[in-house]
PDB file of C-alpha atoms and ligand atoms in Angstrom:
ATOM      1  CA  MET A   1     -10.298   3.295  29.575  1.00 58.00           C
ATOM      2  CA  GLN A   2      -7.217   1.053  29.494  1.00 59.00           C
ATOM      3  CA  GLY A   3      -3.706   2.023  30.602  1.00 61.00           C
ATOM      4  CA  GLU A   4      -1.825   4.678  28.657  1.00 80.00           C
ATOM      5  CA  ALA A   5       1.455   3.891  26.941  1.00 95.00           C
ATOM      6  CA  SER A   6       3.949   6.206  25.228  1.00 97.00           C
ATOM      7  CA  TYR A   7       5.782   5.767  21.930  1.00 98.00           C
ATOM      8  CA  ASP A   8       7.981   8.020  19.823  1.00 98.00           C
ATOM      9  CA  PHE A   9       5.665   7.656  16.816  1.00 98.00           C
ATOM     10  CA  ILE A  10       2.084   6.487  16.417  1.00 98.00           C
ATOM     11  CA  VAL A  11       0.958   5.503  12.919  1.00 98.00           C
ATOM     12  CA  THR A  12      -2.784   5.027  12.328  1.00 98.00           C
ATOM     13  CA  GLY A  13      -3.753   2.587   9.599  1.00 98.00           C
ATOM     14  CA  ALA A  14      -1.555  -0.354   8.594  1.00 98.00           C
ATOM     15  CA  GLY A  15      -2.160  -0.128   4.854  1.00 98.00           C
ATOM     16  CA  SER A  16       0.187   0.338   1.896  1.00 98.00           C
ATOM     17  CA  ALA A  17       1.570   3.551   3.363  1.00 98.00           C
ATOM     18  CA  GLY A  18       1.244   2.824   7.094  1.00 98.00           C
ATOM     19  CA  CYS A  19       3.212  -0.449   6.985  1.00 98.00           C
ATOM     20  CA  ALA A  20       6.001   1.226   5.008  1.00 98.00           C
ATOM     21  CA  VAL A  21       6.175   4.210   7.369  1.00 98.00           C
ATOM     22  CA  ALA A  22       6.109   2.091  10.539  1.00 98.00           C
ATOM     23  CA  GLY A  23       8.536  -0.455   9.096  1.00 98.00           C
ATOM     24  CA  ARG A  24      11.057   2.200   8.076  1.00 98.00           C
ATOM     25  CA  LEU A  25      10.734   4.241  11.282  1.00 98.00           C
ATOM     26  CA  SER A  26      11.430   1.181  13.410  1.00 98.00           C
ATOM     27  CA  GLU A  27      14.265  -0.116  11.235  1.00 96.00           C
ATOM     28  CA  ASP A  28      17.321   1.189  13.045  1.00 94.00           C
ATOM     29  CA  GLY A  29      15.946   0.651  16.554  1.00 95.00           C
ATOM     30  CA  ARG A  30      16.228   4.297  17.622  1.00 97.00           C
ATOM     31  CA  PHE A  31      12.470   4.936  17.880  1.00 98.00           C
ATOM     32  CA  SER A  32       9.543   3.135  19.434  1.00 98.00           C
ATOM     33  CA  VAL A  33       6.564   2.913  17.093  1.00 98.00           C
ATOM     34  CA  LEU A  34       2.916   1.962  17.576  1.00 98.00           C
ATOM     35  CA  LEU A  35       1.066   0.913  14.410  1.00 98.00           C
ATOM     36  CA  LEU A  36      -2.733   0.803  14.723  1.00 98.00           C
ATOM     37  CA  GLU A  37      -4.965  -1.161  12.353  1.00 98.00           C
ATOM     38  CA  ALA A  38      -8.774  -1.200  12.557  1.00 98.00           C
ATOM     39  CA  GLY A  39      -8.997  -4.591  10.838  1.00 98.00           C
ATOM     40  CA  PRO A  40      -7.629  -8.013  11.808  1.00 98.00           C
ATOM     41  CA  ARG A  41      -4.276  -9.698  11.153  1.00 98.00           C
ATOM     42  CA  ASP A  42      -3.835 -10.926   7.580  1.00 98.00           C
ATOM     43  CA  THR A  43      -4.444 -14.594   8.371  1.00 98.00           C
ATOM     44  CA  TYR A  44      -7.345 -15.075   5.934  1.00 98.00           C
ATOM     45  CA  PRO A  45      -5.671 -17.490   3.473  1.00 97.00           C
ATOM     46  CA  TRP A  46      -7.226 -16.037   0.300  1.00 98.00           C
ATOM     47  CA  ILE A  47      -5.381 -12.750   0.866  1.00 98.00           C
ATOM     48  CA  HIS A  48      -2.120 -14.459   0.008  1.00 98.00           C
ATOM     49  CA  VAL A  49      -3.210 -16.455  -3.039  1.00 96.00           C
ATOM     50  CA  PRO A  50      -3.127 -14.082  -6.034  1.00 92.00           C
ATOM     51  CA  LEU A  51      -6.332 -15.613  -7.425  1.00 89.00           C
ATOM     52  CA  GLY A  52      -7.990 -14.976  -4.044  1.00 91.00           C
ATOM     53  CA  TYR A  53      -8.618 -11.376  -5.114  1.00 87.00           C
ATOM     54  CA  HIS A  54     -12.194 -12.460  -5.843  1.00 91.00           C
ATOM     55  CA  LYS A  55     -12.652 -13.769  -2.291  1.00 96.00           C
ATOM     56  CA  THR A  56     -11.636 -10.469  -0.707  1.00 97.00           C
ATOM     57  CA  PHE A  57     -13.221  -7.995  -3.120  1.00 96.00           C
ATOM     58  CA  ASN A  58     -16.506  -7.855  -1.205  1.00 95.00           C
ATOM     59  CA  ASN A  59     -15.769  -9.720   1.991  1.00 97.00           C
ATOM     60  CA  PRO A  60     -16.580  -7.771   5.189  1.00 97.00           C
ATOM     61  CA  LYS A  61     -13.947  -9.794   7.116  1.00 97.00           C
ATOM     62  CA  VAL A  62     -11.179  -7.842   5.375  1.00 98.00           C
ATOM     63  CA  ASN A  63     -12.918  -5.060   3.465  1.00 98.00           C
ATOM     64  CA  TRP A  64     -14.620  -1.823   4.499  1.00 98.00           C
ATOM     65  CA  MET A  65     -17.007  -2.228   1.549  1.00 98.00           C
ATOM     66  CA  PHE A  66     -17.748   1.476   1.180  1.00 98.00           C
ATOM     67  CA  ASP A  67     -20.321   2.950  -1.179  1.00 98.00           C
ATOM     68  CA  SER A  68     -19.910   6.273  -2.932  1.00 97.00           C
ATOM     69  CA  GLU A  69     -22.458   9.030  -2.631  1.00 97.00           C
ATOM     70  CA  PRO A  70     -25.003   9.050  -5.468  1.00 97.00           C
ATOM     71  CA  GLU A  71     -22.944  10.269  -8.444  1.00 97.00           C
ATOM     72  CA  ALA A  72     -24.794  13.018 -10.282  1.00 97.00           C
ATOM     73  CA  GLU A  73     -22.653  12.463 -13.390  1.00 96.00           C
ATOM     74  CA  LEU A  74     -23.636   8.776 -13.438  1.00 96.00           C
ATOM     75  CA  ASN A  75     -27.392   9.185 -13.242  1.00 97.00           C
ATOM     76  CA  ASN A  76     -27.091   9.121  -9.428  1.00 97.00           C
ATOM     77  CA  ARG A  77     -25.704   5.626  -9.345  1.00 98.00           C
ATOM     78  CA  ILE A  78     -23.987   4.557  -6.132  1.00 98.00           C
ATOM     79  CA  MET A  79     -20.605   2.975  -6.849  1.00 97.00           C
ATOM     80  CA  TYR A  80     -19.069   0.208  -4.762  1.00 97.00           C
ATOM     81  CA  GLN A  81     -15.739   1.257  -3.208  1.00 97.00           C
ATOM     82  CA  PRO A  82     -13.745  -1.672  -1.827  1.00 98.00           C
ATOM     83  CA  ARG A  83     -10.926  -0.839   0.622  1.00 98.00           C
ATOM     84  CA  GLY A  84      -8.808  -3.215   2.688  1.00 98.00           C
ATOM     85  CA  LYS A  85      -9.623  -3.432   6.385  1.00 98.00           C
ATOM     86  CA  VAL A  86      -6.846  -5.757   7.441  1.00 98.00           C
ATOM     87  CA  LEU A  87      -3.102  -5.691   8.018  1.00 98.00           C
ATOM     88  CA  GLY A  88      -1.665  -4.467   4.706  1.00 98.00           C
ATOM     89  CA  GLY A  89      -4.822  -2.450   4.005  1.00 98.00           C
ATOM     90  CA  THR A  90      -5.759  -2.259   0.351  1.00 98.00           C
ATOM     91  CA  SER A  91      -2.413  -3.830  -0.628  1.00 98.00           C
ATOM     92  CA  SER A  92      -3.881  -7.024   0.876  1.00 98.00           C
ATOM     93  CA  ILE A  93      -6.880  -6.998  -1.473  1.00 98.00           C
ATOM     94  CA  ASN A  94      -5.721  -5.143  -4.596  1.00 97.00           C
ATOM     95  CA  GLY A  95      -4.826  -6.338  -8.088  1.00 96.00           C
ATOM     96  CA  MET A  96      -1.044  -6.485  -7.351  1.00 97.00           C
ATOM     97  CA  VAL A  97      -0.160  -4.501 -10.497  1.00 97.00           C
ATOM     98  CA  TYR A  98       3.163  -2.732  -9.937  1.00 98.00           C
ATOM     99  CA  MET A  99       2.497   0.693 -11.432  1.00 96.00           C
ATOM    100  CA  ARG A 100       4.097   3.847 -10.070  1.00 95.00           C
ATOM    101  CA  GLY A 101       2.015   6.232 -12.116  1.00 93.00           C
ATOM    102  CA  ASN A 102       3.049   8.611 -14.826  1.00 95.00           C
ATOM    103  CA  ALA A 103       6.211  10.643 -14.333  1.00 96.00           C
ATOM    104  CA  ALA A 104       4.474  13.700 -15.802  1.00 96.00           C
ATOM    105  CA  ASP A 105       1.933  13.665 -12.953  1.00 97.00           C
ATOM    106  CA  TYR A 106       4.703  13.911 -10.345  1.00 97.00           C
ATOM    107  CA  ASP A 107       6.304  16.720 -12.328  1.00 97.00           C
ATOM    108  CA  GLU A 108       2.990  18.557 -12.432  1.00 98.00           C
ATOM    109  CA  TRP A 109       2.684  18.311  -8.625  1.00 97.00           C
ATOM    110  CA  ARG A 110       6.099  19.910  -8.393  1.00 97.00           C
ATOM    111  CA  GLN A 111       5.071  22.637 -10.859  1.00 97.00           C
ATOM    112  CA  ARG A 112       2.075  23.364  -8.645  1.00 98.00           C
ATOM    113  CA  GLY A 113       4.429  23.911  -5.706  1.00 97.00           C
ATOM    114  CA  CYS A 114       4.800  20.465  -4.179  1.00 97.00           C
ATOM    115  CA  GLU A 115       8.533  20.709  -3.515  1.00 96.00           C
ATOM    116  CA  GLY A 116      10.368  17.367  -3.707  1.00 97.00           C
ATOM    117  CA  TRP A 117       7.597  15.482  -5.528  1.00 96.00           C
ATOM    118  CA  ASP A 118       8.865  15.724  -9.114  1.00 98.00           C
ATOM    119  CA  TYR A 119       9.704  12.339 -10.625  1.00 97.00           C
ATOM    120  CA  GLN A 120      13.473  12.720 -10.397  1.00 97.00           C
ATOM    121  CA  SER A 121      13.130  13.445  -6.669  1.00 98.00           C
ATOM    122  CA  VAL A 122      10.846  10.497  -5.879  1.00 98.00           C
ATOM    123  CA  LEU A 123      12.645   7.997  -8.134  1.00 98.00           C
ATOM    124  CA  PRO A 124      15.391   7.154  -5.578  1.00 98.00           C
ATOM    125  CA  TYR A 125      12.661   6.197  -3.076  1.00 97.00           C
ATOM    126  CA  PHE A 126      10.916   3.935  -5.592  1.00 98.00           C
ATOM    127  CA  LYS A 127      14.262   2.279  -6.276  1.00 98.00           C
ATOM    128  CA  ARG A 128      15.039   1.920  -2.600  1.00 98.00           C
ATOM    129  CA  ALA A 129      11.654   0.267  -1.997  1.00 98.00           C
ATOM    130  CA  GLU A 130      12.082  -2.233  -4.787  1.00 98.00           C
ATOM    131  CA  ASP A 131      13.456  -5.720  -5.184  1.00 98.00           C
ATOM    132  CA  GLN A 132      13.166  -5.963  -8.946  1.00 98.00           C
ATOM    133  CA  GLU A 133      13.665  -9.485 -10.299  1.00 98.00           C
ATOM    134  CA  ARG A 134      15.010  -8.164 -13.627  1.00 98.00           C
ATOM    135  CA  GLY A 135      17.862  -6.490 -11.767  1.00 98.00           C
ATOM    136  CA  ALA A 136      18.773  -2.871 -11.088  1.00 98.00           C
ATOM    137  CA  ASP A 137      18.980  -0.143 -13.723  1.00 98.00           C
ATOM    138  CA  GLU A 138      18.348   3.582 -14.067  1.00 98.00           C
ATOM    139  CA  PHE A 139      14.687   3.128 -13.047  1.00 98.00           C
ATOM    140  CA  HIS A 140      14.769   0.083 -10.783  1.00 98.00           C
ATOM    141  CA  GLY A 141      16.358  -1.134  -7.592  1.00 98.00           C
ATOM    142  CA  THR A 142      17.163  -4.455  -5.993  1.00 98.00           C
ATOM    143  CA  GLY A 143      17.450  -5.484  -2.363  1.00 98.00           C
ATOM    144  CA  GLY A 144      14.466  -3.427  -1.168  1.00 98.00           C
ATOM    145  CA  PRO A 145      11.501  -4.883   0.722  1.00 98.00           C
ATOM    146  CA  LEU A 146       8.965  -4.780  -2.146  1.00 98.00           C
ATOM    147  CA  LYS A 147       9.254  -7.792  -4.447  1.00 98.00           C
ATOM    148  CA  VAL A 148       8.449  -6.995  -8.074  1.00 98.00           C
ATOM    149  CA  GLN A 149       8.286  -9.671 -10.726  1.00 98.00           C
ATOM    150  CA  ASP A 150       7.086 -10.299 -14.276  1.00 96.00           C
ATOM    151  CA  HIS A 151       3.594 -11.637 -14.674  1.00 90.00           C
ATOM    152  CA  ARG A 152       4.060 -15.409 -14.842  1.00 88.00           C
ATOM    153  CA  TRP A 153       0.791 -16.040 -16.654  1.00 86.00           C
ATOM    154  CA  GLN A 154       0.632 -14.688 -20.177  1.00 88.00           C
ATOM    155  CA  PRO A 155      -2.376 -16.368 -21.782  1.00 93.00           C
ATOM    156  CA  THR A 156      -2.444 -16.976 -25.534  1.00 96.00           C
ATOM    157  CA  LEU A 157      -5.235 -14.450 -26.044  1.00 97.00           C
ATOM    158  CA  ALA A 158      -3.340 -11.720 -24.198  1.00 96.00           C
ATOM    159  CA  ARG A 159      -0.168 -12.509 -26.131  1.00 96.00           C
ATOM    160  CA  ALA A 160      -2.131 -12.369 -29.417  1.00 97.00           C
ATOM    161  CA  MET A 161      -3.638  -9.031 -28.432  1.00 97.00           C
ATOM    162  CA  HIS A 162      -0.208  -7.679 -27.534  1.00 97.00           C
ATOM    163  CA  ASP A 163       1.245  -8.812 -30.866  1.00 97.00           C
ATOM    164  CA  ALA A 164      -1.726  -7.414 -32.802  1.00 98.00           C
ATOM    165  CA  ALA A 165      -1.270  -4.036 -31.132  1.00 98.00           C
ATOM    166  CA  VAL A 166       2.412  -4.025 -32.091  1.00 98.00           C
ATOM    167  CA  GLN A 167       1.497  -4.966 -35.682  1.00 98.00           C
ATOM    168  CA  ALA A 168      -0.940  -2.035 -35.694  1.00 98.00           C
ATOM    169  CA  GLY A 169       1.928   0.332 -34.877  1.00 98.00           C
ATOM    170  CA  ILE A 170       1.627   0.688 -31.099  1.00 98.00           C
ATOM    171  CA  PRO A 171       5.143   0.460 -29.623  1.00 98.00           C
ATOM    172  CA  ALA A 172       5.951  -2.568 -27.476  1.00 98.00           C
ATOM    173  CA  ASN A 173       6.741  -1.464 -23.937  1.00 97.00           C
ATOM    174  CA  PRO A 174       8.190  -4.098 -21.602  1.00 96.00           C
ATOM    175  CA  ASP A 175       8.399  -1.672 -18.651  1.00 97.00           C
ATOM    176  CA  PHE A 176       5.606   0.749 -17.694  1.00 97.00           C
ATOM    177  CA  ASN A 177       7.795   2.054 -14.845  1.00 98.00           C
ATOM    178  CA  GLY A 178      10.728   2.772 -17.135  1.00 97.00           C
ATOM    179  CA  ALA A 179      11.604   5.530 -19.579  1.00 95.00           C
ATOM    180  CA  THR A 180       8.063   5.878 -20.920  1.00 95.00           C
ATOM    181  CA  GLN A 181       4.606   4.613 -20.079  1.00 95.00           C
ATOM    182  CA  ASP A 182       3.298   4.649 -23.636  1.00 95.00           C
ATOM    183  CA  GLY A 183       2.842   1.398 -25.506  1.00 97.00           C
ATOM    184  CA  VAL A 184       1.600  -2.107 -25.019  1.00 97.00           C
ATOM    185  CA  GLY A 185       3.082  -4.768 -22.774  1.00 97.00           C
ATOM    186  CA  PHE A 186       2.629  -7.037 -19.799  1.00 96.00           C
ATOM    187  CA  TYR A 187       2.673  -5.270 -16.474  1.00 95.00           C
ATOM    188  CA  GLN A 188       4.776  -6.449 -13.545  1.00 97.00           C
ATOM    189  CA  THR A 189       3.319  -7.548 -10.233  1.00 97.00           C
ATOM    190  CA  THR A 190       3.988  -7.426  -6.500  1.00 98.00           C
ATOM    191  CA  ILE A 191       3.904 -11.190  -6.191  1.00 97.00           C
ATOM    192  CA  ASN A 192       6.639 -13.439  -4.864  1.00 97.00           C
ATOM    193  CA  ARG A 193       6.781 -17.227  -5.145  1.00 95.00           C
ATOM    194  CA  ALA A 194       3.100 -17.340  -6.118  1.00 95.00           C
ATOM    195  CA  ARG A 195       2.073 -15.302  -3.065  1.00 97.00           C
ATOM    196  CA  ARG A 196       0.774 -11.719  -2.784  1.00 98.00           C
ATOM    197  CA  TRP A 197       3.542  -9.405  -1.613  1.00 98.00           C
ATOM    198  CA  SER A 198       1.474  -6.882   0.351  1.00 98.00           C
ATOM    199  CA  SER A 199       2.911  -3.907   2.165  1.00 98.00           C
ATOM    200  CA  ALA A 200       2.502  -5.894   5.393  1.00 98.00           C
ATOM    201  CA  ARG A 201       4.567  -8.742   3.945  1.00 98.00           C
ATOM    202  CA  ALA A 202       7.164  -6.334   2.613  1.00 98.00           C
ATOM    203  CA  TYR A 203       7.609  -4.039   5.608  1.00 98.00           C
ATOM    204  CA  LEU A 204       6.262  -5.858   8.670  1.00 98.00           C
ATOM    205  CA  GLY A 205       7.696  -9.253   7.721  1.00 95.00           C
ATOM    206  CA  PRO A 206      11.302  -8.126   8.293  1.00 94.00           C
ATOM    207  CA  ALA A 207      10.139  -6.267  11.439  1.00 95.00           C
ATOM    208  CA  LYS A 208       8.925  -9.414  13.204  1.00 92.00           C
ATOM    209  CA  GLY A 209      10.627  -9.606  16.560  1.00 91.00           C
ATOM    210  CA  ARG A 210      11.562  -5.900  16.591  1.00 96.00           C
ATOM    211  CA  ARG A 211      10.884  -4.905  20.163  1.00 96.00           C
ATOM    212  CA  ASN A 212      10.517  -1.239  19.276  1.00 98.00           C
ATOM    213  CA  LEU A 213       7.545  -1.867  16.935  1.00 98.00           C
ATOM    214  CA  THR A 214       4.098  -2.628  18.375  1.00 98.00           C
ATOM    215  CA  VAL A 215       1.435  -3.633  15.872  1.00 98.00           C
ATOM    216  CA  ALA A 216      -2.096  -3.444  17.277  1.00 98.00           C
ATOM    217  CA  THR A 217      -4.901  -4.955  15.180  1.00 98.00           C
ATOM    218  CA  SER A 218      -8.645  -4.542  15.821  1.00 98.00           C
ATOM    219  CA  ALA A 219      -7.519  -1.111  17.010  1.00 98.00           C
ATOM    220  CA  HIS A 220      -9.695   1.587  15.464  1.00 98.00           C
ATOM    221  CA  ALA A 221      -8.340   5.101  15.991  1.00 98.00           C
ATOM    222  CA  THR A 222     -11.242   7.327  16.985  1.00 98.00           C
ATOM    223  CA  LYS A 223      -9.528  10.514  18.099  1.00 98.00           C
ATOM    224  CA  VAL A 224      -6.253  12.364  17.663  1.00 98.00           C
ATOM    225  CA  LEU A 225      -5.424  13.959  21.011  1.00 98.00           C
ATOM    226  CA  ILE A 226      -4.404  17.608  20.720  1.00 97.00           C
ATOM    227  CA  GLU A 227      -2.604  19.656  23.372  1.00 96.00           C
ATOM    228  CA  ASN A 228      -1.745  23.301  22.755  1.00 96.00           C
ATOM    229  CA  GLY A 229      -2.415  22.897  19.051  1.00 96.00           C
ATOM    230  CA  ARG A 230      -0.099  19.882  18.761  1.00 96.00           C
ATOM    231  CA  ALA A 231      -1.049  16.221  18.165  1.00 97.00           C
ATOM    232  CA  THR A 232       0.219  14.366  21.215  1.00 97.00           C
ATOM    233  CA  GLY A 233      -1.536  11.020  21.029  1.00 98.00           C
ATOM    234  CA  VAL A 234      -4.363   8.849  19.781  1.00 98.00           C
ATOM    235  CA  GLU A 235      -7.424   7.301  21.325  1.00 98.00           C
ATOM    236  CA  TYR A 236      -8.483   3.998  19.824  1.00 98.00           C
ATOM    237  CA  ARG A 237     -11.213   1.415  20.192  1.00 98.00           C
ATOM    238  CA  THR A 238     -10.359  -2.231  20.816  1.00 98.00           C
ATOM    239  CA  PRO A 239     -12.471  -5.292  21.738  1.00 97.00           C
ATOM    240  CA  ARG A 240     -11.288  -4.681  25.337  1.00 95.00           C
ATOM    241  CA  GLY A 241     -12.368  -1.051  25.418  1.00 97.00           C
ATOM    242  CA  ILE A 242     -10.977   2.392  24.624  1.00 97.00           C
ATOM    243  CA  VAL A 243      -7.192   2.826  24.846  1.00 97.00           C
ATOM    244  CA  ARG A 244      -5.066   5.975  24.814  1.00 97.00           C
ATOM    245  CA  ALA A 245      -1.498   6.160  23.577  1.00 98.00           C
ATOM    246  CA  HIS A 246       0.861   9.115  23.657  1.00 98.00           C
ATOM    247  CA  ALA A 247       3.370  10.151  21.026  1.00 98.00           C
ATOM    248  CA  ARG A 248       6.593  11.791  22.164  1.00 97.00           C
ATOM    249  CA  ARG A 249       7.396  12.862  18.612  1.00 97.00           C
ATOM    250  CA  GLU A 250       4.661  12.538  16.009  1.00 98.00           C
ATOM    251  CA  VAL A 251       1.252  11.100  15.165  1.00 98.00           C
ATOM    252  CA  ILE A 252       1.110   9.981  11.527  1.00 98.00           C
ATOM    253  CA  VAL A 253      -2.423   9.541  10.143  1.00 97.00           C
TER     254      VAL A 253
HETATM  255  C1  FAD B   3      -9.962  -3.427  -5.698  1.00 92.76           C
HETATM  256  C2  FAD B   3      -8.719  -2.593  -5.825  1.00 92.76           C
HETATM  257  C3  FAD B   3      -7.692  -2.983  -6.676  1.00 92.76           C
HETATM  258  C4  FAD B   3      -6.537  -2.210  -6.780  1.00 92.76           C
HETATM  259  N1  FAD B   3      -5.516  -2.650  -7.582  1.00 92.76           N
HETATM  260  C5  FAD B   3      -4.344  -1.983  -7.603  1.00 92.76           C
HETATM  261  C6  FAD B   3      -3.237  -2.493  -8.321  1.00 92.76           C
HETATM  262  O1  FAD B   3      -3.323  -3.547  -8.943  1.00 92.76           O
HETATM  263  N2  FAD B   3      -2.073  -1.789  -8.299  1.00 92.76           N
HETATM  264  C7  FAD B   3      -1.961  -0.616  -7.572  1.00 92.76           C
HETATM  265  O2  FAD B   3      -0.871  -0.010  -7.584  1.00 92.76           O
HETATM  266  N3  FAD B   3      -2.989  -0.121  -6.886  1.00 92.76           N
HETATM  267  C8  FAD B   3      -4.169  -0.793  -6.855  1.00 92.76           C
HETATM  268  N4  FAD B   3      -5.198  -0.317  -6.107  1.00 92.76           N
HETATM  269  C9  FAD B   3      -4.989   0.914  -5.342  1.00 92.76           C
HETATM  270  C10 FAD B   3      -4.063   0.716  -4.129  1.00 92.76           C
HETATM  271  O3  FAD B   3      -4.210  -0.577  -3.569  1.00 92.76           O
HETATM  272  C11 FAD B   3      -4.375   1.787  -3.095  1.00 92.76           C
HETATM  273  O4  FAD B   3      -4.280   3.060  -3.697  1.00 92.76           O
HETATM  274  C12 FAD B   3      -3.406   1.745  -1.896  1.00 92.76           C
HETATM  275  O5  FAD B   3      -3.369   0.455  -1.329  1.00 92.76           O
HETATM  276  C13 FAD B   3      -3.844   2.783  -0.861  1.00 92.76           C
HETATM  277  O6  FAD B   3      -2.892   2.800   0.163  1.00 92.76           O
HETATM  278  P1  FAD B   3      -3.126   3.627   1.474  1.00 92.76           P
HETATM  279  O7  FAD B   3      -1.999   3.345   2.398  1.00 92.76           O
HETATM  280  O8  FAD B   3      -3.437   5.039   1.110  1.00 92.76           O
HETATM  281  O9  FAD B   3      -4.503   3.062   2.079  1.00 92.76           O
HETATM  282  P2  FAD B   3      -4.863   1.575   2.508  1.00 92.76           P
HETATM  283  O10 FAD B   3      -3.895   0.592   1.974  1.00 92.76           O
HETATM  284  O11 FAD B   3      -6.311   1.379   2.207  1.00 92.76           O
HETATM  285  O12 FAD B   3      -4.637   1.597   4.080  1.00 92.76           O
HETATM  286  C14 FAD B   3      -5.460   2.243   5.000  1.00 92.76           C
HETATM  287  C15 FAD B   3      -5.455   1.375   6.263  1.00 92.76           C
HETATM  288  O13 FAD B   3      -5.937   2.149   7.355  1.00 92.76           O
HETATM  289  C16 FAD B   3      -6.857   1.376   8.108  1.00 92.76           C
HETATM  290  N5  FAD B   3      -7.720   2.332   8.786  1.00 92.76           N
HETATM  291  C17 FAD B   3      -8.613   3.187   8.247  1.00 92.76           C
HETATM  292  N6  FAD B   3      -9.180   3.950   9.194  1.00 92.76           N
HETATM  293  C18 FAD B   3      -8.601   3.570  10.373  1.00 92.76           C
HETATM  294  C19 FAD B   3      -8.759   4.001  11.725  1.00 92.76           C
HETATM  295  N7  FAD B   3      -9.611   4.959  12.052  1.00 92.76           N
HETATM  296  N8  FAD B   3      -8.008   3.394  12.681  1.00 92.76           N
HETATM  297  C20 FAD B   3      -7.119   2.409  12.355  1.00 92.76           C
HETATM  298  N9  FAD B   3      -6.944   1.970  11.088  1.00 92.76           N
HETATM  299  C21 FAD B   3      -7.684   2.549  10.117  1.00 92.76           C
HETATM  300  C22 FAD B   3      -7.565   0.549   7.048  1.00 92.76           C
HETATM  301  O14 FAD B   3      -8.216  -0.565   7.606  1.00 92.76           O
HETATM  302  C23 FAD B   3      -6.400   0.176   6.144  1.00 92.76           C
HETATM  303  O15 FAD B   3      -5.736  -0.983   6.585  1.00 92.76           O
HETATM  304  C24 FAD B   3      -6.391  -1.033  -6.007  1.00 92.76           C
HETATM  305  C25 FAD B   3      -7.424  -0.630  -5.162  1.00 92.76           C
HETATM  306  C26 FAD B   3      -8.575  -1.398  -5.058  1.00 92.76           C
HETATM  307  C27 FAD B   3      -9.682  -0.955  -4.126  1.00 92.76           C
END
């Protein structure tokens, strides 16, 4: 067992969500934050080249490479389930499509009792996250950490298919994160200057040099420590042995 350190917050998993949470919590310098990631730093070059998707899709260096259980509905087939195991998590290996999901799904969560999750309530957070290259409007924000841009590559075949769909009566939709999701169009991407803009890039990039944020890689959380019914810390496995860290405020899994 290594020495025990204390932080205000401990965040386990430096994926899409974990990087954003740790980045935001450490932003104003009031809190000390420990961010734990089971995988390595995101130094594998193919992570950052958008075409490199194919080099990370089934690469154990950066991917958990899970399998599903046998799926009864699929004649018991076992389905491959890639997930990022690296700084940035699955945002370091995904398809970089910027798609928030359908507003009606958020509204349904709210109708089922999930207070604060209707689309109008979450929209300000999407806008705050975003640095939209088309500029700000009712649905989009600029100046946020997440770079969003138009797809630079629109091959002739895709353009022809788009135009054919419009000719067939399907409405053209230049923005699937705008007023409606229906229609045909080219999606936007989380790419910037021909490089993947992962959650690690977006939220840990600006945090470099922040003394109140500790990012530990090859740090696999194995146990949430509980005292009197309250999560007070985390135990994690590293190449140098098991380490314990304590959280003065919260553990975020
Ligand atoms: C192949 C693929 C393509 C996709 N394409 C798109 C797309 O184009 N657009 C889109 O919007 N979405 C896409 N998605 C989905 C999207 O990437 C994920 O939904 C999202 O990244 C999940 O974020 P998360 O924070 O929940 O988890 P993750 O980003 O997976 O983060 C979890 C992190 O926790 C770490 N971790 C796990 N267990 C531990 C532990 N015990 N201790 C420490 N660390 C741990 C993991 O290594 C990982 O880094 C895609 C997904 C896949 C698999």
